[in-house]
Amino acid sequence: MNWLKWLSGLPLGIFAVAVCMQACGTSGQSGENELTGELAQGRDAAQRHCSTCHLPVDPALLDKDTWKNRVLPVMAQYFGIEVWQRNQYFAGERAAMPIAEWMQIVAYYDSLAPVSLPAARPTVPVCEEWAGFSLKTPATDTSRIATTTLVAIDSARSTIYTSSSETPSLMAWNTAMTKTMKAPLSSPAMHMLFEDEPVLTVVGEMRAYDVTQGELRRFKRSGANDPKPLITGLRRPLHTAAADFNRDGKTDYVVSAFGHNQGGLYEFRQLNDGKFEQIPIREAAGATQSYTGDFDGDGWPDIIALFAHAQEGIWLFTNDRKGGFSEKPLLRFPPVYGSSSFQLTDFNGDGLPDILYTAGDNSDYSRILKPYHGIYIYLNKGDFRLEQSWFFPVNGATKAISVDFDGDGDPDIACVAFFADLLRNPGEKFLYLRNEGGNGLKFQPFSPPIAGQGRWICMDVNDWNGDGRPDIVLGNYSKGFLNQEEVKADWNVYLPFIILQNETHSANAH
C-alpha cells in the first residue's frame, strides 16, 4: 500500500516525492541509442546526473506535456536550477550543472516524448457480472466520509477489522455487519498481522514527513479494547511480517517503514527481556511490504520485500545465519511505474514461488493514465530467476491477491485500483480474474456491479463467514485524490467497506 507516499496537507493530499523521482535516464524505448548532437548530449547528461537515484526513465513513458510542465520543472529545483513560469530556467548559485546542460536534458525529453500515451486496452474482454459473489454491506453512516485505511478478516473468529484516517481507531465487525468494538488509536492502522495476539502496524503520520511516530501495537482479542504499544519510533510503517530469524525460539518482526526521504526495512529482534533490538536490513525510503520464508532451503528464514519509492523493485534478503542478511535485487522498475503490491504464488504448479505484482500508484508529478499500469506475473525459472509471463492492464492498480476462489485447484486473482479510469471505466476499481486453467496463464476478467458502492484502496481475502470459501473485503477511501478533474464522486462516499461473499458451490465452477 505505497499510496502513503502521496498523502500530505497539499490540495487533494498530493505531495512531492523524493529527489530524482522520475526525471531522467534511458531505456531504449525511444530509439535514443541512435541519437546525435544535442539530443544525444541531453540523454547523456540525464543519465549522468540522475542514474544513481533510480532506473532509467525513457521519454516515451510519459507524454510531452507531463514532462515539460510537471516533471521537469520540479526536478530542476533539486539540481539548484531556478524555475519561472514552469518552463523558464535559470542557474542559481548552487546549481549542480550549467544551465546549457540542463536545457539539453529538457530538449531530450521534450523532443522524444509522445504527445499522448496510448490507452490501456484489456487483451481479454471484461464480463460485467457477479462471477459467483454476492454483496454484503454494513449500515451507512452519512455523518462522515469513508477514509478506510485497513480491512482485515479474522477467519478464526468470523470478524472483520477496519481502521480509517478520519477517526483513527480499530473497529471490529461481526457476521451481522454490526460494529462490536471501537478501540482508539493514535493514528490509522495500515496492516494487521494475525498471531495469538494480533499485531497492528500504526502509521504515525500519513503526510510526507520523516517523523518517527509510527508503532506496532499488540491487540488482545478478548477483554481490553486498547491495543498496547509493542515497538515505537517508526517512520511511517505500512506492513509487518514475523519470523524467528536467529532461531532462538522467540518471534522477531520485520517492518516496512516507508518514510518519505528516510525509511527502510528493519528487523526487530526479540531479546530475552521481551524488548526488541532494531537491525537495519536496507535503509531506503519506500519499504512497502515483505514476506518471510526459507527461500534458499537452508533452514533459516529469509525475506522478500517490495520498495516503491525512486529505487522501485523487489529484493531478496538471505539470512546469513550470523545476525544479518545478504541482499539481491530480483526485479527493478522505473519510478513512473508506481509499484504498489506483490505476492508470492505458484502459478504454474512447479513448486517454485512466482511473483504477482501490481503497478499503479499515481499521485506524484505524473498523474496521468499509464498503459503499463496493471497486474504482472513473473514466473520463477529457478533460483528466483524471474521472467515476465503475463500482464493485464489496469489503470491505477493498487493491490492484487491470488487465491483459489472457485475451488478448481488453480489460483485466481482479485485486484483493486484506486486510481482507475473513473471517468471512462469505473468498473476497473475492482476486478476478479478467474483462472481458466489449461496450459499457460489464461484468466477471464470479471467486473461485478459494485462501482457505485465505493472507491477501493485496500483489500483482504479470507473465509469471513465460516463456509470454507475465501471471501473478499474492500475498503472505501472517498476523500480527495481525484486525478481526473471531470470526475465527481458518483459512488457511496460514506460506506466504509463491503464484502464480496463467495457463493461458489462446486469445484467445477467453469
Short mmCIF file of C-alpha atoms in Angstrom, two decimals:
data_model
loop_
_atom_site.label_atom_id
_atom_site.label_comp_id
_atom_site.label_asym_id
_atom_site.label_seq_id
_atom_site.Cartn_x
_atom_site.Cartn_y
_atom_site.Cartn_z
CA MET A 1 0.00 0.00 0.00
CA ASN A 2 2.52 2.54 -1.10
CA TRP A 3 -0.29 5.07 -1.54
CA LEU A 4 1.08 6.66 1.63
CA LYS A 5 3.84 8.19 -0.42
CA TRP A 6 1.36 10.75 -1.70
CA LEU A 7 -0.58 11.70 1.41
CA SER A 8 0.07 15.22 2.70
CA GLY A 9 -1.53 18.53 3.53
CA LEU A 10 -1.36 19.88 -0.02
CA PRO A 11 -4.54 20.31 -2.09
CA LEU A 12 -6.09 16.88 -2.71
CA GLY A 13 -3.41 15.48 -0.41
CA ILE A 14 -0.71 15.23 -3.08
CA PHE A 15 2.84 15.86 -2.03
CA ALA A 16 6.24 15.97 -3.66
CA VAL A 17 8.03 12.65 -3.70
CA ALA A 18 11.71 12.07 -3.21
CA VAL A 19 14.53 13.72 -5.10
CA CYS A 20 15.21 12.32 -8.59
CA MET A 21 11.88 10.53 -8.60
CA GLN A 22 11.22 10.46 -12.31
CA ALA A 23 13.28 12.82 -14.37
CA CYS A 24 15.97 11.05 -16.23
CA GLY A 25 17.70 8.12 -17.83
CA THR A 26 17.47 5.86 -20.86
CA SER A 27 15.80 2.57 -21.55
CA GLY A 28 15.91 2.14 -25.30
CA GLN A 29 12.19 2.65 -25.97
CA SER A 30 12.53 5.93 -27.89
CA GLY A 31 15.39 4.92 -30.16
CA GLU A 32 17.73 7.18 -28.20
CA ASN A 33 20.74 4.94 -28.83
CA GLU A 34 20.79 6.36 -32.36
CA LEU A 35 20.69 9.98 -31.24
CA THR A 36 23.30 12.52 -32.25
CA GLY A 37 24.01 16.14 -31.47
CA GLU A 38 22.12 17.99 -28.76
CA LEU A 39 19.65 15.16 -28.11
CA ALA A 40 22.49 12.70 -27.52
CA GLN A 41 24.09 15.21 -25.17
CA GLY A 42 20.79 15.59 -23.31
CA ARG A 43 20.44 11.83 -22.99
CA ASP A 44 23.98 11.51 -21.64
CA ALA A 45 23.52 14.41 -19.21
CA ALA A 46 20.29 12.93 -17.90
CA GLN A 47 21.92 9.60 -17.27
CA ARG A 48 25.00 11.16 -15.72
CA HIS A 49 23.12 13.30 -13.22
CA CYS A 50 20.24 11.04 -12.23
CA SER A 51 21.16 7.39 -12.77
CA THR A 52 22.20 6.95 -9.13
CA CYS A 53 18.68 7.78 -7.93
CA HIS A 54 16.58 5.30 -9.92
CA LEU A 55 16.35 3.16 -13.02
CA PRO A 56 16.35 4.98 -16.37
CA VAL A 57 13.07 6.52 -17.48
CA ASP A 58 12.56 6.58 -21.22
CA PRO A 59 10.91 9.74 -22.62
CA ALA A 60 8.19 7.55 -24.14
CA LEU A 61 6.88 6.57 -20.70
CA LEU A 62 5.23 9.99 -20.18
CA ASP A 63 3.59 12.42 -22.56
CA LYS A 64 5.18 15.67 -23.72
CA ASP A 65 3.02 17.97 -21.57
CA THR A 66 3.70 15.96 -18.38
CA TRP A 67 7.46 16.06 -18.92
CA LYS A 68 7.54 19.74 -19.87
CA ASN A 69 5.08 21.27 -17.43
CA ARG A 70 5.02 18.92 -14.43
CA VAL A 71 8.03 16.66 -14.02
CA LEU A 72 10.98 18.65 -15.35
CA PRO A 73 10.15 21.95 -13.57
CA VAL A 74 10.05 20.11 -10.25
CA MET A 75 13.23 18.18 -10.94
CA ALA A 76 15.11 21.34 -11.91
CA GLN A 77 14.78 22.65 -8.38
CA TYR A 78 16.53 19.60 -6.97
CA PHE A 79 19.54 20.43 -9.13
CA GLY A 80 19.61 24.05 -7.99
CA ILE A 81 18.01 25.28 -11.24
CA GLU A 82 15.53 28.10 -10.64
CA VAL A 83 12.20 27.91 -12.43
CA TRP A 84 9.99 30.77 -13.54
CA GLN A 85 6.53 30.21 -15.03
CA ARG A 86 7.13 26.46 -15.18
CA ASN A 87 9.45 26.22 -18.16
CA GLN A 88 11.86 29.13 -17.98
CA TYR A 89 15.06 28.11 -16.23
CA PHE A 90 17.95 29.97 -14.58
CA ALA A 91 21.06 28.54 -12.96
CA GLY A 92 21.27 29.55 -9.31
CA GLU A 93 24.42 29.82 -7.24
CA ARG A 94 24.06 26.22 -6.08
CA ALA A 95 23.23 24.73 -9.46
CA ALA A 96 24.57 21.20 -9.90
CA MET A 97 25.13 21.73 -13.62
CA PRO A 98 25.47 24.57 -16.15
CA ILE A 99 22.17 25.90 -17.49
CA ALA A 100 23.16 24.80 -21.01
CA GLU A 101 23.43 21.21 -19.83
CA TRP A 102 20.03 21.36 -18.13
CA MET A 103 18.45 22.74 -21.30
CA GLN A 104 19.89 19.78 -23.21
CA ILE A 105 18.05 17.48 -20.81
CA VAL A 106 14.84 19.44 -21.33
CA ALA A 107 15.23 19.25 -25.11
CA TYR A 108 15.87 15.50 -24.94
CA TYR A 109 12.60 14.77 -23.15
CA ASP A 110 10.56 17.41 -24.97
CA SER A 111 11.67 16.13 -28.37
CA LEU A 112 11.25 12.39 -27.81
CA ALA A 113 8.17 12.22 -25.58
CA PRO A 114 4.89 11.39 -27.36
CA VAL A 115 2.04 13.89 -27.49
CA SER A 116 -0.12 11.39 -25.59
CA LEU A 117 0.17 7.86 -24.25
CA PRO A 118 -1.90 5.06 -25.77
CA ALA A 119 -4.94 3.97 -23.80
CA ALA A 120 -4.73 0.72 -21.84
CA ARG A 121 -6.74 -1.94 -23.64
CA PRO A 122 -7.56 -5.28 -21.98
CA THR A 123 -6.39 -8.24 -24.04
CA VAL A 124 -9.47 -10.21 -22.92
CA PRO A 125 -12.97 -8.65 -22.77
CA VAL A 126 -14.19 -7.97 -19.24
CA CYS A 127 -17.50 -9.61 -18.27
CA GLU A 128 -19.75 -7.39 -16.16
CA GLU A 129 -21.29 -9.94 -13.81
CA TRP A 130 -21.07 -11.20 -10.24
CA ALA A 131 -18.97 -14.29 -11.14
CA GLY A 132 -20.05 -16.24 -8.08
CA PHE A 133 -20.03 -13.44 -5.48
CA SER A 134 -22.80 -11.62 -3.61
CA LEU A 135 -22.70 -8.22 -1.94
CA LYS A 136 -22.83 -7.64 1.83
CA THR A 137 -22.66 -4.14 3.34
CA PRO A 138 -22.71 -2.60 6.82
CA ALA A 139 -25.01 0.25 7.71
CA THR A 140 -24.02 3.57 6.14
CA ASP A 141 -23.04 6.42 8.46
CA THR A 142 -23.70 9.61 6.48
CA SER A 143 -22.09 11.78 9.17
CA ARG A 144 -18.58 11.12 7.86
CA ILE A 145 -16.92 10.34 4.55
CA ALA A 146 -15.23 6.93 4.38
CA THR A 147 -11.43 7.07 4.71
CA THR A 148 -10.71 3.39 5.31
CA THR A 149 -7.01 2.50 5.55
CA LEU A 150 -7.26 -1.10 6.77
CA VAL A 151 -9.55 -4.06 6.20
CA ALA A 152 -8.60 -7.43 7.69
CA ILE A 153 -10.53 -10.70 8.04
CA ASP A 154 -10.03 -12.73 11.21
CA SER A 155 -11.26 -16.04 9.86
CA ALA A 156 -10.90 -17.87 13.17
CA ARG A 157 -13.44 -15.54 14.79
CA SER A 158 -15.55 -14.53 11.78
CA THR A 159 -14.62 -10.91 12.40
CA ILE A 160 -13.63 -8.03 10.16
CA TYR A 161 -11.33 -5.31 11.48
CA THR A 162 -11.14 -1.84 9.95
CA SER A 163 -9.35 1.44 10.56
CA SER A 164 -9.64 4.90 9.00
CA SER A 165 -7.72 8.14 8.74
CA GLU A 166 -10.66 10.37 9.69
CA THR A 167 -11.07 9.00 13.22
CA PRO A 168 -8.07 6.77 13.99
CA SER A 169 -9.31 3.65 15.73
CA LEU A 170 -9.58 -0.10 15.35
CA MET A 171 -13.11 -1.33 14.74
CA ALA A 172 -14.44 -4.90 14.77
CA TRP A 173 -17.50 -6.12 12.83
CA ASN A 174 -19.35 -9.43 13.22
CA THR A 175 -21.14 -11.53 10.60
CA ALA A 176 -24.30 -9.49 11.14
CA MET A 177 -22.29 -6.48 9.90
CA THR A 178 -22.65 -4.90 13.33
CA LYS A 179 -19.83 -2.98 14.95
CA THR A 180 -18.77 -4.81 18.11
CA MET A 181 -15.73 -2.76 19.13
CA LYS A 182 -14.09 0.61 18.60
CA ALA A 183 -10.65 0.99 20.16
CA PRO A 184 -8.92 4.39 19.85
CA LEU A 185 -5.55 4.61 18.10
CA SER A 186 -3.01 7.42 17.94
CA SER A 187 -3.05 7.25 14.13
CA PRO A 188 -4.55 4.99 11.44
CA ALA A 189 -3.69 1.31 11.26
CA MET A 190 -2.38 0.07 7.92
CA HIS A 191 -1.86 -3.66 8.46
CA MET A 192 -2.85 -6.41 10.87
CA LEU A 193 -0.63 -9.44 11.46
CA PHE A 194 -2.67 -12.27 12.91
CA GLU A 195 -0.93 -14.15 15.71
CA ASP A 196 -2.30 -15.40 19.06
CA GLU A 197 -2.37 -11.71 19.88
CA PRO A 198 -2.57 -9.76 16.58
CA VAL A 199 -0.05 -7.02 15.83
CA LEU A 200 -1.23 -3.73 14.33
CA THR A 201 1.01 -1.59 12.15
CA VAL A 202 0.08 2.00 13.03
CA VAL A 203 1.42 4.58 10.58
CA GLY A 204 2.04 7.52 12.90
CA GLU A 205 1.93 10.26 10.27
CA MET A 206 0.11 9.90 6.96
CA ARG A 207 1.59 13.04 5.44
CA ALA A 208 5.04 13.10 3.88
CA TYR A 209 7.05 13.88 6.96
CA ASP A 210 10.04 11.89 8.17
CA VAL A 211 8.77 11.71 11.71
CA THR A 212 9.16 8.70 13.98
CA GLN A 213 5.62 8.42 15.31
CA GLY A 214 4.71 5.03 13.83
CA GLU A 215 4.43 1.97 16.02
CA LEU A 216 3.44 -1.64 16.35
CA ARG A 217 0.64 -2.35 18.81
CA ARG A 218 -0.37 -5.72 20.22
CA PHE A 219 -4.07 -6.34 20.41
CA LYS A 220 -5.79 -8.70 22.84
CA ARG A 221 -8.94 -10.01 21.17
CA SER A 222 -10.64 -10.74 24.45
CA GLY A 223 -11.10 -8.15 27.12
CA ALA A 224 -9.09 -4.96 26.62
CA ASN A 225 -10.11 -2.63 23.82
CA ASP A 226 -6.88 -0.68 23.95
CA PRO A 227 -4.04 -2.07 21.76
CA LYS A 228 -0.78 -1.71 23.69
CA PRO A 229 2.46 -0.39 22.15
CA LEU A 230 4.92 -3.11 21.24
CA ILE A 231 7.53 -1.18 19.20
CA THR A 232 7.61 2.61 18.78
CA GLY A 233 9.60 5.25 16.92
CA LEU A 234 8.97 4.05 13.35
CA ARG A 235 8.98 6.19 10.19
CA ARG A 236 5.52 5.77 8.67
CA PRO A 237 5.39 1.95 8.73
CA LEU A 238 2.99 0.16 6.36
CA HIS A 239 3.46 -3.57 6.94
CA THR A 240 4.83 -6.12 9.39
CA ALA A 241 5.88 -9.75 8.95
CA ALA A 242 7.20 -12.23 11.51
CA ALA A 243 9.81 -15.00 11.77
CA ASP A 244 12.39 -16.35 14.19
CA PHE A 245 15.40 -15.06 12.30
CA ASN A 246 18.09 -16.26 14.72
CA ARG A 247 16.23 -19.47 15.68
CA ASP A 248 16.28 -18.73 19.40
CA GLY A 249 12.62 -19.63 19.90
CA LYS A 250 11.37 -16.02 20.08
CA THR A 251 9.34 -14.19 17.42
CA ASP A 252 11.12 -11.39 15.60
CA TYR A 253 9.45 -8.85 13.32
CA VAL A 254 10.38 -7.26 10.01
CA VAL A 255 8.83 -3.83 9.48
CA SER A 256 8.42 -1.99 6.18
CA ALA A 257 8.82 1.67 7.13
CA PHE A 258 8.01 3.67 4.02
CA GLY A 259 9.15 7.01 5.45
CA HIS A 260 9.49 9.83 2.93
CA ASN A 261 13.11 10.77 2.25
CA GLN A 262 14.14 8.37 5.02
CA GLY A 263 12.86 4.92 5.89
CA GLY A 264 13.72 1.31 5.27
CA LEU A 265 13.27 -2.36 6.03
CA TYR A 266 14.12 -3.26 9.62
CA GLU A 267 14.35 -6.42 11.68
CA PHE A 268 13.24 -6.07 15.29
CA ARG A 269 14.94 -8.94 17.10
CA GLN A 270 13.30 -10.01 20.34
CA LEU A 271 15.62 -10.10 23.34
CA ASN A 272 15.40 -12.22 26.47
CA ASP A 273 13.65 -9.44 28.42
CA GLY A 274 10.91 -9.12 25.79
CA LYS A 275 12.32 -5.90 24.37
CA PHE A 276 13.48 -5.54 20.76
CA GLU A 277 16.75 -4.64 19.07
CA GLN A 278 16.40 -2.72 15.80
CA ILE A 279 18.59 -4.06 12.99
CA PRO A 280 18.61 -2.21 9.63
CA ILE A 281 18.24 -4.54 6.66
CA ARG A 282 18.02 -1.96 3.86
CA GLU A 283 17.76 1.72 4.76
CA ALA A 284 16.00 3.34 1.82
CA ALA A 285 12.67 5.14 1.67
CA GLY A 286 9.79 3.24 0.16
CA ALA A 287 9.74 -0.08 2.01
CA THR A 288 6.16 -1.23 1.46
CA GLN A 289 5.60 -4.94 2.06
CA SER A 290 7.51 -8.14 2.84
CA TYR A 291 7.22 -11.91 3.07
CA THR A 292 9.31 -14.23 5.24
CA GLY A 293 10.24 -17.83 4.48
CA ASP A 294 13.13 -20.17 3.83
CA PHE A 295 13.70 -19.13 0.23
CA ASP A 296 17.13 -20.70 -0.22
CA GLY A 297 16.39 -24.02 1.51
CA ASP A 298 18.99 -23.76 4.25
CA GLY A 299 16.54 -23.93 7.14
CA TRP A 300 16.84 -20.25 8.09
CA PRO A 301 14.12 -17.65 7.43
CA ASP A 302 14.76 -15.09 4.70
CA ILE A 303 12.85 -12.01 3.47
CA ILE A 304 11.49 -10.81 0.14
CA ALA A 305 10.45 -7.15 0.16
CA LEU A 306 8.99 -4.50 -2.14
CA PHE A 307 10.38 -0.96 -2.26
CA ALA A 308 8.15 1.55 -4.05
CA HIS A 309 9.96 4.87 -3.94
CA ALA A 310 12.54 6.06 -6.51
CA GLN A 311 14.55 2.81 -6.49
CA GLU A 312 11.47 0.69 -7.10
CA GLY A 313 11.84 -3.06 -7.06
CA ILE A 314 11.68 -6.37 -5.23
CA TRP A 315 14.68 -7.59 -3.23
CA LEU A 316 15.63 -10.92 -1.68
CA PHE A 317 17.38 -10.73 1.69
CA THR A 318 19.04 -14.04 2.52
CA ASN A 319 19.72 -14.86 6.16
CA ASP A 320 23.49 -15.13 6.64
CA ARG A 321 22.97 -17.10 9.92
CA LYS A 322 25.22 -14.58 11.68
CA GLY A 323 22.62 -11.98 12.53
CA GLY A 324 22.48 -10.23 9.15
CA PHE A 325 21.28 -10.60 5.57
CA SER A 326 22.79 -10.59 2.10
CA GLU A 327 20.92 -8.52 -0.49
CA LYS A 328 19.93 -9.45 -4.04
CA PRO A 329 17.64 -7.46 -6.35
CA LEU A 330 15.08 -9.70 -8.04
CA LEU A 331 13.10 -7.16 -10.08
CA ARG A 332 13.67 -3.47 -10.78
CA PHE A 333 11.18 -0.95 -12.15
CA PRO A 334 11.34 2.65 -13.41
CA PRO A 335 9.90 5.09 -10.86
CA VAL A 336 6.97 6.05 -13.10
CA TYR A 337 5.60 2.52 -12.68
CA GLY A 338 4.26 3.27 -9.22
CA SER A 339 4.88 -0.16 -7.65
CA SER A 340 2.02 -0.89 -5.28
CA SER A 341 1.94 -4.56 -4.13
CA PHE A 342 3.27 -8.06 -4.65
CA GLN A 343 2.50 -11.62 -3.59
CA LEU A 344 4.33 -14.95 -3.77
CA THR A 345 2.19 -17.58 -5.53
CA ASP A 346 2.93 -20.73 -7.53
CA PHE A 347 1.00 -20.09 -10.76
CA ASN A 348 2.32 -22.95 -12.89
CA GLY A 349 2.42 -25.73 -10.30
CA ASP A 350 6.17 -26.35 -10.45
CA GLY A 351 6.66 -25.89 -6.71
CA LEU A 352 8.53 -22.60 -7.09
CA PRO A 353 7.14 -19.28 -5.78
CA ASP A 354 6.28 -16.92 -8.62
CA ILE A 355 5.58 -13.20 -8.17
CA LEU A 356 2.29 -11.43 -8.63
CA TYR A 357 2.99 -7.68 -8.87
CA THR A 358 0.93 -4.54 -9.37
CA ALA A 359 1.96 -1.14 -10.70
CA GLY A 360 -0.46 1.73 -10.34
CA ASP A 361 0.35 4.29 -7.66
CA ASN A 362 -0.40 7.52 -9.49
CA SER A 363 -0.18 10.56 -7.24
CA ASP A 364 3.23 12.01 -7.87
CA TYR A 365 4.12 14.52 -10.59
CA SER A 366 2.83 12.43 -13.50
CA ARG A 367 -0.82 11.95 -12.62
CA ILE A 368 -1.94 10.61 -15.97
CA LEU A 369 -3.32 7.25 -17.07
CA LYS A 370 -0.46 4.92 -18.00
CA PRO A 371 -0.83 1.83 -20.20
CA TYR A 372 1.87 -0.04 -18.28
CA HIS A 373 -0.12 0.14 -15.04
CA GLY A 374 -1.71 -3.17 -14.17
CA ILE A 375 -1.16 -6.73 -12.96
CA TYR A 376 2.01 -8.65 -13.79
CA ILE A 377 3.03 -12.29 -13.25
CA TYR A 378 6.72 -13.16 -13.14
CA LEU A 379 7.40 -16.89 -13.31
CA ASN A 380 10.29 -18.29 -11.28
CA LYS A 381 12.63 -20.21 -13.59
CA GLY A 382 14.69 -21.44 -10.65
CA ASP A 383 16.81 -19.67 -8.04
CA PHE A 384 14.46 -16.67 -8.38
CA ARG A 385 15.38 -16.02 -11.99
CA LEU A 386 12.13 -14.24 -12.83
CA GLU A 387 10.57 -13.84 -16.26
CA GLN A 388 7.58 -11.65 -17.05
CA SER A 389 5.00 -14.10 -18.36
CA TRP A 390 1.64 -12.31 -18.15
CA PHE A 391 0.28 -8.78 -17.97
CA PHE A 392 -3.23 -7.37 -17.72
CA PRO A 393 -3.62 -3.58 -17.94
CA VAL A 394 -5.46 -1.95 -15.05
CA ASN A 395 -5.25 1.81 -14.63
CA GLY A 396 -4.03 2.63 -11.14
CA ALA A 397 -3.76 -0.96 -9.91
CA THR A 398 -3.26 -0.82 -6.13
CA LYS A 399 -3.31 -4.37 -4.80
CA ALA A 400 -3.76 -7.88 -6.14
CA ILE A 401 -4.36 -11.04 -4.12
CA SER A 402 -4.21 -14.53 -5.60
CA VAL A 403 -6.37 -17.29 -4.09
CA ASP A 404 -8.30 -20.26 -5.47
CA PHE A 405 -11.72 -18.61 -5.22
CA ASP A 406 -13.73 -21.14 -7.23
CA GLY A 407 -12.23 -24.32 -5.76
CA ASP A 408 -10.91 -25.77 -9.02
CA GLY A 409 -7.32 -26.08 -7.83
CA ASP A 410 -5.67 -23.14 -9.59
CA PRO A 411 -5.01 -19.59 -8.35
CA ASP A 412 -7.39 -16.79 -9.33
CA ILE A 413 -6.76 -13.06 -8.81
CA ALA A 414 -8.67 -10.21 -7.15
CA CYS A 415 -7.48 -6.66 -7.82
CA VAL A 416 -8.40 -3.18 -6.60
CA ALA A 417 -7.41 0.01 -8.43
CA PHE A 418 -7.64 3.25 -6.50
CA PHE A 419 -6.50 5.31 -9.50
CA ALA A 420 -8.74 3.58 -12.01
CA ASP A 421 -10.06 5.42 -15.05
CA LEU A 422 -13.00 6.73 -13.04
CA LEU A 423 -14.31 8.73 -15.99
CA ARG A 424 -14.47 6.04 -18.68
CA ASN A 425 -14.03 2.71 -16.91
CA PRO A 426 -15.09 2.87 -13.22
CA GLY A 427 -15.67 -0.87 -13.22
CA GLU A 428 -11.92 -1.49 -13.09
CA LYS A 429 -11.88 -0.26 -9.49
CA PHE A 430 -12.36 -3.95 -8.69
CA LEU A 431 -11.67 -6.89 -10.99
CA TYR A 432 -11.89 -10.62 -10.40
CA LEU A 433 -9.75 -12.64 -12.80
CA ARG A 434 -10.75 -16.29 -12.90
CA ASN A 435 -8.03 -18.74 -13.87
CA GLU A 436 -9.23 -20.77 -16.85
CA GLY A 437 -6.63 -23.50 -16.28
CA GLY A 438 -5.02 -25.49 -19.06
CA ASN A 439 -1.60 -24.70 -20.44
CA GLY A 440 -0.35 -21.17 -19.98
CA LEU A 441 -1.68 -18.27 -17.94
CA LYS A 442 -5.25 -17.66 -19.06
CA PHE A 443 -7.61 -15.52 -16.99
CA GLN A 444 -11.15 -14.37 -17.60
CA PRO A 445 -11.69 -10.91 -16.06
CA PHE A 446 -14.97 -10.00 -14.37
CA SER A 447 -16.21 -6.64 -13.12
CA PRO A 448 -19.01 -7.20 -10.58
CA PRO A 449 -21.52 -4.28 -10.50
CA ILE A 450 -20.12 -2.59 -7.38
CA ALA A 451 -18.68 0.63 -8.85
CA GLY A 452 -21.44 2.60 -7.14
CA GLN A 453 -20.57 1.26 -3.70
CA GLY A 454 -17.19 2.93 -3.17
CA ARG A 455 -13.64 3.61 -4.29
CA TRP A 456 -11.38 0.81 -3.12
CA ILE A 457 -7.93 1.40 -1.68
CA CYS A 458 -7.39 -1.69 0.49
CA MET A 459 -8.46 -5.32 0.35
CA ASP A 460 -8.22 -8.56 2.27
CA VAL A 461 -9.18 -12.13 1.40
CA ASN A 462 -10.15 -14.91 3.81
CA ASP A 463 -13.12 -17.00 4.89
CA TRP A 464 -15.34 -14.46 6.58
CA ASN A 465 -18.46 -16.50 7.36
CA GLY A 466 -17.01 -19.94 8.11
CA ASP A 467 -18.29 -21.74 5.00
CA GLY A 468 -14.81 -22.74 3.83
CA ARG A 469 -14.76 -20.37 0.85
CA PRO A 470 -12.47 -17.32 0.59
CA ASP A 471 -14.38 -14.04 0.67
CA ILE A 472 -13.21 -10.52 -0.23
CA VAL A 473 -13.47 -7.34 1.83
CA LEU A 474 -12.84 -3.98 0.15
CA GLY A 475 -12.09 -0.71 1.99
CA ASN A 476 -13.52 2.57 0.67
CA TYR A 477 -11.43 5.78 0.68
CA SER A 478 -13.53 8.60 -0.78
CA LYS A 479 -11.81 11.80 0.32
CA GLY A 480 -9.82 13.62 -2.37
CA PHE A 481 -7.18 12.18 -4.73
CA LEU A 482 -9.09 12.73 -7.97
CA ASN A 483 -6.59 12.92 -10.83
CA GLN A 484 -9.34 13.37 -13.40
CA GLU A 485 -10.81 16.81 -12.83
CA GLU A 486 -14.07 15.96 -14.62
CA VAL A 487 -14.88 13.19 -12.14
CA LYS A 488 -17.41 13.79 -9.41
CA ALA A 489 -17.98 11.08 -6.84
CA ASP A 490 -20.90 9.03 -8.13
CA TRP A 491 -20.38 6.24 -5.62
CA ASN A 492 -21.34 5.84 -1.96
CA VAL A 493 -18.76 8.01 -0.19
CA TYR A 494 -19.97 7.01 3.29
CA LEU A 495 -19.81 3.21 3.18
CA PRO A 496 -16.60 2.14 5.00
CA PHE A 497 -16.30 -1.29 3.37
CA ILE A 498 -18.15 -4.02 1.52
CA ILE A 499 -17.87 -7.78 1.44
CA LEU A 500 -17.96 -9.88 -1.70
CA GLN A 501 -19.22 -13.15 -0.26
CA ASN A 502 -18.11 -16.20 -2.19
CA GLU A 503 -21.17 -18.19 -3.28
CA THR A 504 -19.34 -20.76 -5.43
CA HIS A 505 -20.93 -24.15 -4.77
CA SER A 506 -18.71 -26.58 -6.65
CA ALA A 507 -15.12 -27.09 -7.57
CA ASN A 508 -16.00 -27.38 -11.27
CA ALA A 509 -17.10 -23.74 -11.42
CA HIS A 510 -16.20 -23.29 -15.08
#
